[in-house]
Amino acid sequence: MTGAVVADWTALVPGLERLDAPSRKRLRDLSRAMAAPVGTRMFGESSPCQAFLIVMEGQVRVQKVGENGREIALYRVGPGETCVVTTVCLMSGTDYDAEGIAETDIRAQMLPLSGFRALLADSEGFRDFVFRAYSTRISDLLLLLEEVSFGRIDQRLASCLLERADAAGEMAMTHQELAAELGTAREVVSRQLKEFERQGWLTLGRGRVALRDRTALLALSRK
């Protein structure tokens, strides 16, 4: 979804292309384009929810921060996706209970609350789009809950490393950022990373991790 501006941006979003022509036009007319640089706090806990966001380019990390300062990444919103926390807040009229951080530069379309509610009431296709995204994200969150509650930290860390590493097997992530991904303490992650390094599976650097044995990590993640 990169390149020149497209007149009908709804054609780029899976699900929206199936809307009837009047609903698509109404969605385009009611929405406005927005952009935000990497690191922007897109929304914060206890802040009011005023618009439905459809990401066109970039990625937003949605996370929860506990009273003790520990973080857990709930999910990420990428191109063509929406935020289920935002959907819940818009439908219930409540404030945000999580925060969203732009992990990259963001380009998106924002549908104001009034437009969101009008389309939800009047367009079957738009309702289908919203609730399909909602159900998919809820499934992801239930899986995350299961992993945090019952998964072994070494297996989950191995999976996270394999998922986040680039083609060269490297990633620029601190121990604290990895801990936030897994919903655990930094000390737990640091201890496990050092064990992986002792076994020759990776090399640790300042704010960086380089994988050396993907096969071993993959085997562990699948146990």
PDB file of C-alpha atoms in Angstrom:
ATOM      1  CA  MET A   1       0.000   0.000   0.000  1.00  0.00           C
ATOM      2  CA  THR A   2       2.818   2.359  -0.841  1.00  0.00           C
ATOM      3  CA  GLY A   3       3.367   4.810  -3.633  1.00  0.00           C
ATOM      4  CA  ALA A   4       1.188   7.582  -5.051  1.00  0.00           C
ATOM      5  CA  VAL A   5      -2.072   8.622  -3.470  1.00  0.00           C
ATOM      6  CA  VAL A   6      -4.970   6.533  -4.765  1.00  0.00           C
ATOM      7  CA  ALA A   7      -8.302   8.277  -5.336  1.00  0.00           C
ATOM      8  CA  ASP A   8     -10.301   5.348  -3.963  1.00  0.00           C
ATOM      9  CA  TRP A   9      -8.259   4.166  -0.985  1.00  0.00           C
ATOM     10  CA  THR A  10     -11.020   1.745   0.018  1.00  0.00           C
ATOM     11  CA  ALA A  11      -9.998  -0.444  -2.937  1.00  0.00           C
ATOM     12  CA  LEU A  12      -6.710  -1.112  -1.129  1.00  0.00           C
ATOM     13  CA  VAL A  13      -8.257  -2.425   2.082  1.00  0.00           C
ATOM     14  CA  PRO A  14      -9.301  -6.108   2.136  1.00  0.00           C
ATOM     15  CA  GLY A  15     -13.004  -6.257   2.942  1.00  0.00           C
ATOM     16  CA  LEU A  16     -13.854  -2.678   2.057  1.00  0.00           C
ATOM     17  CA  GLU A  17     -13.743  -3.376  -1.659  1.00  0.00           C
ATOM     18  CA  ARG A  18     -16.877  -5.474  -1.129  1.00  0.00           C
ATOM     19  CA  LEU A  19     -18.914  -2.530   0.165  1.00  0.00           C
ATOM     20  CA  ASP A  20     -21.683  -1.276  -2.076  1.00  0.00           C
ATOM     21  CA  ALA A  21     -20.848   1.880  -4.019  1.00  0.00           C
ATOM     22  CA  PRO A  22     -22.905   4.302  -1.845  1.00  0.00           C
ATOM     23  CA  SER A  23     -21.304   2.991   1.377  1.00  0.00           C
ATOM     24  CA  ARG A  24     -17.808   3.266  -0.079  1.00  0.00           C
ATOM     25  CA  LYS A  25     -18.441   6.827  -1.207  1.00  0.00           C
ATOM     26  CA  ARG A  26     -19.859   7.734   2.185  1.00  0.00           C
ATOM     27  CA  LEU A  27     -16.833   6.197   3.917  1.00  0.00           C
ATOM     28  CA  ARG A  28     -14.462   8.177   1.694  1.00  0.00           C
ATOM     29  CA  ASP A  29     -16.404  11.409   2.235  1.00  0.00           C
ATOM     30  CA  LEU A  30     -16.506  11.037   6.022  1.00  0.00           C
ATOM     31  CA  SER A  31     -12.893   9.935   6.511  1.00  0.00           C
ATOM     32  CA  ARG A  32      -9.773  12.054   6.488  1.00  0.00           C
ATOM     33  CA  ALA A  33      -6.175  11.147   5.843  1.00  0.00           C
ATOM     34  CA  MET A  34      -3.635  11.408   8.656  1.00  0.00           C
ATOM     35  CA  ALA A  35       0.060  10.732   9.090  1.00  0.00           C
ATOM     36  CA  ALA A  36       2.296  10.278  12.138  1.00  0.00           C
ATOM     37  CA  PRO A  37       6.049   9.722  12.522  1.00  0.00           C
ATOM     38  CA  VAL A  38       7.617   6.711  14.200  1.00  0.00           C
ATOM     39  CA  GLY A  39       7.365   6.858  17.988  1.00  0.00           C
ATOM     40  CA  THR A  40       4.081   8.785  18.048  1.00  0.00           C
ATOM     41  CA  ARG A  41       1.707   7.861  20.853  1.00  0.00           C
ATOM     42  CA  MET A  42      -1.402   7.288  18.758  1.00  0.00           C
ATOM     43  CA  PHE A  43      -3.644   6.910  21.808  1.00  0.00           C
ATOM     44  CA  GLY A  44      -3.136   6.467  25.515  1.00  0.00           C
ATOM     45  CA  GLU A  45      -4.797   4.816  28.458  1.00  0.00           C
ATOM     46  CA  SER A  46      -7.785   6.790  29.811  1.00  0.00           C
ATOM     47  CA  SER A  47      -7.816   9.089  26.751  1.00  0.00           C
ATOM     48  CA  PRO A  48     -11.105   9.554  24.862  1.00  0.00           C
ATOM     49  CA  CYS A  49     -11.672   7.555  21.678  1.00  0.00           C
ATOM     50  CA  GLN A  50     -12.848   9.840  18.876  1.00  0.00           C
ATOM     51  CA  ALA A  51     -12.176   8.067  15.572  1.00  0.00           C
ATOM     52  CA  PHE A  52     -11.950   4.684  13.858  1.00  0.00           C
ATOM     53  CA  LEU A  53      -8.456   4.212  12.430  1.00  0.00           C
ATOM     54  CA  ILE A  54      -7.691   2.210   9.289  1.00  0.00           C
ATOM     55  CA  VAL A  55      -3.939   1.861   8.798  1.00  0.00           C
ATOM     56  CA  MET A  56      -2.777   2.228   5.199  1.00  0.00           C
ATOM     57  CA  GLU A  57       0.988   2.141   5.706  1.00  0.00           C
ATOM     58  CA  GLY A  58       3.166   1.333   8.716  1.00  0.00           C
ATOM     59  CA  GLN A  59       2.558  -0.480  11.985  1.00  0.00           C
ATOM     60  CA  VAL A  60       1.094   0.446  15.374  1.00  0.00           C
ATOM     61  CA  ARG A  61       1.905  -1.568  18.501  1.00  0.00           C
ATOM     62  CA  VAL A  62      -0.999  -1.792  20.942  1.00  0.00           C
ATOM     63  CA  GLN A  63       0.181  -2.498  24.470  1.00  0.00           C
ATOM     64  CA  LYS A  64      -0.912  -2.565  28.077  1.00  0.00           C
ATOM     65  CA  VAL A  65       1.195  -1.074  30.864  1.00  0.00           C
ATOM     66  CA  GLY A  66       0.732  -2.366  34.403  1.00  0.00           C
ATOM     67  CA  GLU A  67       0.903  -0.354  37.610  1.00  0.00           C
ATOM     68  CA  ASN A  68       4.410  -1.746  38.155  1.00  0.00           C
ATOM     69  CA  GLY A  69       5.532  -0.326  34.800  1.00  0.00           C
ATOM     70  CA  ARG A  70       5.737  -3.671  33.029  1.00  0.00           C
ATOM     71  CA  GLU A  71       4.444  -3.767  29.471  1.00  0.00           C
ATOM     72  CA  ILE A  72       2.900  -6.438  27.293  1.00  0.00           C
ATOM     73  CA  ALA A  73       2.343  -6.085  23.565  1.00  0.00           C
ATOM     74  CA  LEU A  74      -1.247  -7.117  22.831  1.00  0.00           C
ATOM     75  CA  TYR A  75      -1.072  -7.018  19.028  1.00  0.00           C
ATOM     76  CA  ARG A  76       0.053  -4.911  16.080  1.00  0.00           C
ATOM     77  CA  VAL A  77      -2.079  -3.070  13.552  1.00  0.00           C
ATOM     78  CA  GLY A  78      -0.634  -3.175  10.044  1.00  0.00           C
ATOM     79  CA  PRO A  79      -1.722  -2.066   6.562  1.00  0.00           C
ATOM     80  CA  GLY A  80      -5.404  -2.683   5.899  1.00  0.00           C
ATOM     81  CA  GLU A  81      -6.107  -3.450   9.564  1.00  0.00           C
ATOM     82  CA  THR A  82      -8.005  -1.778  12.382  1.00  0.00           C
ATOM     83  CA  CYS A  83      -7.646  -1.672  16.169  1.00  0.00           C
ATOM     84  CA  VAL A  84     -10.082  -3.772  18.199  1.00  0.00           C
ATOM     85  CA  VAL A  85      -9.471  -1.677  21.343  1.00  0.00           C
ATOM     86  CA  THR A  86     -10.597   1.371  19.365  1.00  0.00           C
ATOM     87  CA  THR A  87     -13.636  -0.518  18.052  1.00  0.00           C
ATOM     88  CA  VAL A  88     -14.687  -1.509  21.573  1.00  0.00           C
ATOM     89  CA  CYS A  89     -14.266   2.048  22.865  1.00  0.00           C
ATOM     90  CA  LEU A  90     -16.258   3.544  19.991  1.00  0.00           C
ATOM     91  CA  MET A  91     -19.128   1.097  20.411  1.00  0.00           C
ATOM     92  CA  SER A  92     -19.242   1.340  24.218  1.00  0.00           C
ATOM     93  CA  GLY A  93     -18.484   5.046  24.580  1.00  0.00           C
ATOM     94  CA  THR A  94     -15.610   4.361  26.978  1.00  0.00           C
ATOM     95  CA  ASP A  95     -12.050   5.683  27.107  1.00  0.00           C
ATOM     96  CA  TYR A  96      -9.029   3.698  25.973  1.00  0.00           C
ATOM     97  CA  ASP A  97      -7.683   1.079  28.393  1.00  0.00           C
ATOM     98  CA  ALA A  98      -4.465   0.484  26.424  1.00  0.00           C
ATOM     99  CA  GLU A  99      -2.019   2.578  24.414  1.00  0.00           C
ATOM    100  CA  GLY A 100      -0.914   2.564  20.781  1.00  0.00           C
ATOM    101  CA  ILE A 101       2.616   3.451  19.665  1.00  0.00           C
ATOM    102  CA  ALA A 102       3.698   3.972  16.053  1.00  0.00           C
ATOM    103  CA  GLU A 103       6.544   1.522  15.419  1.00  0.00           C
ATOM    104  CA  THR A 104       7.108   3.066  11.986  1.00  0.00           C
ATOM    105  CA  ASP A 105       5.917   6.135  10.143  1.00  0.00           C
ATOM    106  CA  ILE A 106       2.145   5.824   9.813  1.00  0.00           C
ATOM    107  CA  ARG A 107      -0.301   6.762   7.061  1.00  0.00           C
ATOM    108  CA  ALA A 108      -3.940   6.080   7.836  1.00  0.00           C
ATOM    109  CA  GLN A 109      -7.548   7.020   7.310  1.00  0.00           C
ATOM    110  CA  MET A 110      -9.574   8.257  10.289  1.00  0.00           C
ATOM    111  CA  LEU A 111     -13.360   7.919  10.458  1.00  0.00           C
ATOM    112  CA  PRO A 112     -14.877  10.188  13.159  1.00  0.00           C
ATOM    113  CA  LEU A 113     -17.096   8.670  15.822  1.00  0.00           C
ATOM    114  CA  SER A 114     -20.289  10.040  14.284  1.00  0.00           C
ATOM    115  CA  GLY A 115     -19.412   8.618  10.859  1.00  0.00           C
ATOM    116  CA  PHE A 116     -18.425   5.267  12.366  1.00  0.00           C
ATOM    117  CA  ARG A 117     -21.752   4.913  14.158  1.00  0.00           C
ATOM    118  CA  ALA A 118     -23.730   6.016  11.097  1.00  0.00           C
ATOM    119  CA  LEU A 119     -22.028   3.523   8.783  1.00  0.00           C
ATOM    120  CA  LEU A 120     -22.279   0.770  11.385  1.00  0.00           C
ATOM    121  CA  ALA A 121     -26.028   1.350  11.572  1.00  0.00           C
ATOM    122  CA  ASP A 122     -26.711   1.778   7.856  1.00  0.00           C
ATOM    123  CA  SER A 123     -24.211  -0.415   5.983  1.00  0.00           C
ATOM    124  CA  GLU A 124     -24.286  -4.191   6.267  1.00  0.00           C
ATOM    125  CA  GLY A 125     -20.969  -4.403   4.422  1.00  0.00           C
ATOM    126  CA  PHE A 126     -19.264  -2.017   6.827  1.00  0.00           C
ATOM    127  CA  ARG A 127     -20.646  -3.919   9.827  1.00  0.00           C
ATOM    128  CA  ASP A 128     -19.259  -7.113   8.338  1.00  0.00           C
ATOM    129  CA  PHE A 129     -15.845  -5.473   7.865  1.00  0.00           C
ATOM    130  CA  VAL A 130     -15.757  -4.214  11.468  1.00  0.00           C
ATOM    131  CA  PHE A 131     -16.900  -7.440  13.101  1.00  0.00           C
ATOM    132  CA  ARG A 132     -14.687  -9.706  10.976  1.00  0.00           C
ATOM    133  CA  ALA A 133     -11.674  -7.687  12.114  1.00  0.00           C
ATOM    134  CA  TYR A 134     -13.009  -7.762  15.682  1.00  0.00           C
ATOM    135  CA  SER A 135     -13.418 -11.548  15.760  1.00  0.00           C
ATOM    136  CA  THR A 136      -9.981 -12.161  14.250  1.00  0.00           C
ATOM    137  CA  ARG A 137      -8.278  -9.916  16.797  1.00  0.00           C
ATOM    138  CA  ILE A 138     -10.170 -11.431  19.721  1.00  0.00           C
ATOM    139  CA  SER A 139      -8.907 -14.859  18.635  1.00  0.00           C
ATOM    140  CA  ASP A 140      -5.362 -13.485  18.626  1.00  0.00           C
ATOM    141  CA  LEU A 141      -5.823 -12.057  22.118  1.00  0.00           C
ATOM    142  CA  LEU A 142      -7.161 -15.362  23.457  1.00  0.00           C
ATOM    143  CA  LEU A 143      -4.108 -17.102  22.027  1.00  0.00           C
ATOM    144  CA  LEU A 144      -1.862 -14.521  23.688  1.00  0.00           C
ATOM    145  CA  LEU A 145      -3.646 -15.087  27.004  1.00  0.00           C
ATOM    146  CA  GLU A 146      -3.111 -18.824  26.674  1.00  0.00           C
ATOM    147  CA  GLU A 147       0.571 -18.365  25.867  1.00  0.00           C
ATOM    148  CA  VAL A 148       1.172 -15.962  28.760  1.00  0.00           C
ATOM    149  CA  SER A 149      -0.741 -18.152  31.214  1.00  0.00           C
ATOM    150  CA  PHE A 150       0.492 -21.585  30.185  1.00  0.00           C
ATOM    151  CA  GLY A 151       3.404 -21.261  27.753  1.00  0.00           C
ATOM    152  CA  ARG A 152       7.023 -21.885  28.712  1.00  0.00           C
ATOM    153  CA  ILE A 153       9.109 -18.712  28.561  1.00  0.00           C
ATOM    154  CA  ASP A 154      11.986 -20.385  26.686  1.00  0.00           C
ATOM    155  CA  GLN A 155       9.640 -21.606  23.950  1.00  0.00           C
ATOM    156  CA  ARG A 156       7.847 -18.284  23.693  1.00  0.00           C
ATOM    157  CA  LEU A 157      11.129 -16.373  23.573  1.00  0.00           C
ATOM    158  CA  ALA A 158      12.466 -18.647  20.846  1.00  0.00           C
ATOM    159  CA  SER A 159       9.308 -18.076  18.792  1.00  0.00           C
ATOM    160  CA  CYS A 160       9.509 -14.323  19.327  1.00  0.00           C
ATOM    161  CA  LEU A 161      13.151 -14.185  18.229  1.00  0.00           C
ATOM    162  CA  LEU A 162      12.433 -16.147  15.061  1.00  0.00           C
ATOM    163  CA  GLU A 163       9.438 -13.953  14.255  1.00  0.00           C
ATOM    164  CA  ARG A 164      11.125 -10.600  14.858  1.00  0.00           C
ATOM    165  CA  ALA A 165      14.546 -11.293  13.297  1.00  0.00           C
ATOM    166  CA  ASP A 166      15.290  -9.987   9.801  1.00  0.00           C
ATOM    167  CA  ALA A 167      16.533 -12.111   6.894  1.00  0.00           C
ATOM    168  CA  ALA A 168      20.077 -11.953   8.272  1.00  0.00           C
ATOM    169  CA  GLY A 169      18.896 -13.213  11.658  1.00  0.00           C
ATOM    170  CA  GLU A 170      19.385  -9.880  13.437  1.00  0.00           C
ATOM    171  CA  MET A 171      17.099  -7.542  15.344  1.00  0.00           C
ATOM    172  CA  ALA A 172      17.475  -4.242  17.158  1.00  0.00           C
ATOM    173  CA  MET A 173      15.583  -4.975  20.374  1.00  0.00           C
ATOM    174  CA  THR A 174      16.504  -4.461  23.997  1.00  0.00           C
ATOM    175  CA  HIS A 175      15.864  -7.037  26.707  1.00  0.00           C
ATOM    176  CA  GLN A 176      13.122  -4.757  28.043  1.00  0.00           C
ATOM    177  CA  GLU A 177      11.410  -4.626  24.635  1.00  0.00           C
ATOM    178  CA  LEU A 178      11.512  -8.414  24.370  1.00  0.00           C
ATOM    179  CA  ALA A 179      10.094  -8.677  27.885  1.00  0.00           C
ATOM    180  CA  ALA A 180       7.237  -6.392  26.855  1.00  0.00           C
ATOM    181  CA  GLU A 181       6.535  -8.648  23.878  1.00  0.00           C
ATOM    182  CA  LEU A 182       6.250 -11.650  26.172  1.00  0.00           C
ATOM    183  CA  GLY A 183       4.562 -10.014  29.141  1.00  0.00           C
ATOM    184  CA  THR A 184       7.288 -10.948  31.584  1.00  0.00           C
ATOM    185  CA  ALA A 185      10.115  -9.307  33.537  1.00  0.00           C
ATOM    186  CA  ARG A 186      13.302  -8.072  31.882  1.00  0.00           C
ATOM    187  CA  GLU A 187      15.380 -10.175  34.263  1.00  0.00           C
ATOM    188  CA  VAL A 188      13.625 -13.339  33.091  1.00  0.00           C
ATOM    189  CA  VAL A 189      14.331 -12.535  29.446  1.00  0.00           C
ATOM    190  CA  SER A 190      17.948 -11.580  30.124  1.00  0.00           C
ATOM    191  CA  ARG A 191      18.558 -14.842  31.948  1.00  0.00           C
ATOM    192  CA  GLN A 192      17.039 -16.893  29.124  1.00  0.00           C
ATOM    193  CA  LEU A 193      18.908 -14.970  26.415  1.00  0.00           C
ATOM    194  CA  LYS A 194      22.200 -15.604  28.177  1.00  0.00           C
ATOM    195  CA  GLU A 195      21.363 -19.310  28.277  1.00  0.00           C
ATOM    196  CA  PHE A 196      20.658 -19.277  24.539  1.00  0.00           C
ATOM    197  CA  GLU A 197      23.977 -17.504  24.006  1.00  0.00           C
ATOM    198  CA  ARG A 198      25.805 -20.085  26.145  1.00  0.00           C
ATOM    199  CA  GLN A 199      24.414 -22.809  23.891  1.00  0.00           C
ATOM    200  CA  GLY A 200      25.628 -20.969  20.811  1.00  0.00           C
ATOM    201  CA  TRP A 201      22.157 -20.222  19.449  1.00  0.00           C
ATOM    202  CA  LEU A 202      22.613 -16.437  19.332  1.00  0.00           C
ATOM    203  CA  THR A 203      24.981 -13.577  20.069  1.00  0.00           C
ATOM    204  CA  LEU A 204      24.013 -10.649  22.279  1.00  0.00           C
ATOM    205  CA  GLY A 205      25.067  -7.055  21.683  1.00  0.00           C
ATOM    206  CA  ARG A 206      24.050  -3.684  23.044  1.00  0.00           C
ATOM    207  CA  GLY A 207      20.379  -3.431  22.076  1.00  0.00           C
ATOM    208  CA  ARG A 208      20.824  -6.118  19.428  1.00  0.00           C
ATOM    209  CA  VAL A 209      20.410  -9.870  19.061  1.00  0.00           C
ATOM    210  CA  ALA A 210      21.932 -11.959  16.251  1.00  0.00           C
ATOM    211  CA  LEU A 211      20.622 -15.474  15.701  1.00  0.00           C
ATOM    212  CA  ARG A 212      23.267 -18.152  15.055  1.00  0.00           C
ATOM    213  CA  ASP A 213      21.232 -21.373  15.108  1.00  0.00           C
ATOM    214  CA  ARG A 214      17.698 -20.928  13.784  1.00  0.00           C
ATOM    215  CA  THR A 215      17.221 -24.705  13.649  1.00  0.00           C
ATOM    216  CA  ALA A 216      17.757 -25.114  17.382  1.00  0.00           C
ATOM    217  CA  LEU A 217      15.458 -22.209  18.202  1.00  0.00           C
ATOM    218  CA  LEU A 218      12.785 -23.548  15.878  1.00  0.00           C
ATOM    219  CA  ALA A 219      12.988 -27.004  17.447  1.00  0.00           C
ATOM    220  CA  LEU A 220      12.599 -25.476  20.914  1.00  0.00           C
ATOM    221  CA  SER A 221       9.652 -23.314  19.855  1.00  0.00           C
ATOM    222  CA  ARG A 222       7.800 -26.394  18.579  1.00  0.00           C
ATOM    223  CA  LYS A 223       8.231 -28.593  21.659  1.00  0.00           C
TER     224      LYS A 223
END
